[in-house]
XYZ file of C-alpha atoms in Angstrom:
100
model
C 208.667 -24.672 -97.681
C 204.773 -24.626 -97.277
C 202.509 -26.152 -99.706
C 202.524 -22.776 -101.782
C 206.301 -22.759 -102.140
C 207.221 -20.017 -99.655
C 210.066 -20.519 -97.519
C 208.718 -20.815 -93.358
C 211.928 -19.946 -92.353
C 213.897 -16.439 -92.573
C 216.275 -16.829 -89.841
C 218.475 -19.927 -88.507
C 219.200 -18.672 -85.151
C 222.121 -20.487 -83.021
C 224.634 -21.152 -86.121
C 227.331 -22.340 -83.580
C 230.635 -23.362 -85.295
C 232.189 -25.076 -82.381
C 229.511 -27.224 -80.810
C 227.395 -27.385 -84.039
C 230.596 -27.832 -86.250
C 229.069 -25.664 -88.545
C 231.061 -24.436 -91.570
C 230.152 -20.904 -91.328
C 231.665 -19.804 -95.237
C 229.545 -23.051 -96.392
C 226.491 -21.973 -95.065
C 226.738 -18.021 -96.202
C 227.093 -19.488 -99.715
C 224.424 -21.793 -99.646
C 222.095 -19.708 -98.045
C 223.291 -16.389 -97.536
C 221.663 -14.866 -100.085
C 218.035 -16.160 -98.833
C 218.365 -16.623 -95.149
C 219.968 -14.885 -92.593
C 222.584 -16.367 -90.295
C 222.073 -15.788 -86.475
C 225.079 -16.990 -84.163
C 228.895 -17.625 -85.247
C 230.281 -17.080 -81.551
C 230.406 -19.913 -79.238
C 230.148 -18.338 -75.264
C 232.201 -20.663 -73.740
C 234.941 -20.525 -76.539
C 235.082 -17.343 -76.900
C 233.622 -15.158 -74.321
C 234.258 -17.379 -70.886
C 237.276 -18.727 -71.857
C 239.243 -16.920 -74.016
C 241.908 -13.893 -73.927
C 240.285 -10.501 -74.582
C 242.819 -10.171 -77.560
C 241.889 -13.385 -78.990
C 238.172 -12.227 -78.728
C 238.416 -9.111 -81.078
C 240.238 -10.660 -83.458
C 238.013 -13.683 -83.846
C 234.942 -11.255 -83.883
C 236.620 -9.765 -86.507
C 237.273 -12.352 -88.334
C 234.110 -13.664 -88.334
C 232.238 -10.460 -89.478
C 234.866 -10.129 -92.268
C 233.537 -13.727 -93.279
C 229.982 -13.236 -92.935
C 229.037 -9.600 -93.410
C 229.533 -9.041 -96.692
C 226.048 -8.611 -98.197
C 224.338 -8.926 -94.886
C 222.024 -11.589 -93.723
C 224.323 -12.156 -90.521
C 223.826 -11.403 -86.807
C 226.425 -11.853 -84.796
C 224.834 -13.782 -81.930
C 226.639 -15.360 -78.955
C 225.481 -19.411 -78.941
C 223.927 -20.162 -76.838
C 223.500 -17.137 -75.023
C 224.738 -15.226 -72.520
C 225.086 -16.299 -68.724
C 226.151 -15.640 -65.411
C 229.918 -17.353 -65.731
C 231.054 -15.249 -68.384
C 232.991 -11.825 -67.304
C 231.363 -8.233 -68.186
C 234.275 -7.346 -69.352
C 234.039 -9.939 -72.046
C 230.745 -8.562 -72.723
C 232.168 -5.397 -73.212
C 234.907 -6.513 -75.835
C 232.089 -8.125 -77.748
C 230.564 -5.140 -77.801
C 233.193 -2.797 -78.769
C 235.262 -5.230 -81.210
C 231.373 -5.449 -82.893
C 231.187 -1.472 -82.946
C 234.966 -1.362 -84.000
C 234.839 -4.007 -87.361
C 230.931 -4.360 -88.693
């Protein structure tokens, strides 16, 4: 909060429930109707290392959690690199299509 009690920050970017151990339901109700929520699925969990069913159902699990009156972005912590399988990439982008 600045020194004229506006808020300096809109988005927390990087919400990682595996590495960060973040509580993802915890933080939509604290702040979920202020802020938005960037993140919610760890790349190495769930995009390098995981089965391509288990991927769409943990995306939609996740936007089931966190959509619900918006301020979420489902965001792939920390990012995307060169170890993780286009086809992965493609499920991510088709189970977000298929369930937000």
């Amino acid at each position: 909060v600045d020194a004229y009690g506006k808020s300096l920050v809109d988005v927390f970017r990087d919400v990682d429930p595996v590495q960060g151990n973040e509580d993802m339901a915890l933080l939509k109700q604290k702040l979920g109707k202020t802020k938005t929520l960037m993140g919610g699925l760890n790349i190495d969990i769930w995009l390098a290392n995981a089965e391509q069913h288990e991927v769409a159902s943990y995306i939609r699990d996740m936007l089931e959690l966190m959509a619900p009156g918006g301020g979420f972005i489902l965001h792939p912590v920390p990012g995307i690199y060169a170890g993780v399988p286009w086809e992965k990439i493609m499920l991510m982008i088709q189970a977000w299509k298929r369930y937000a």
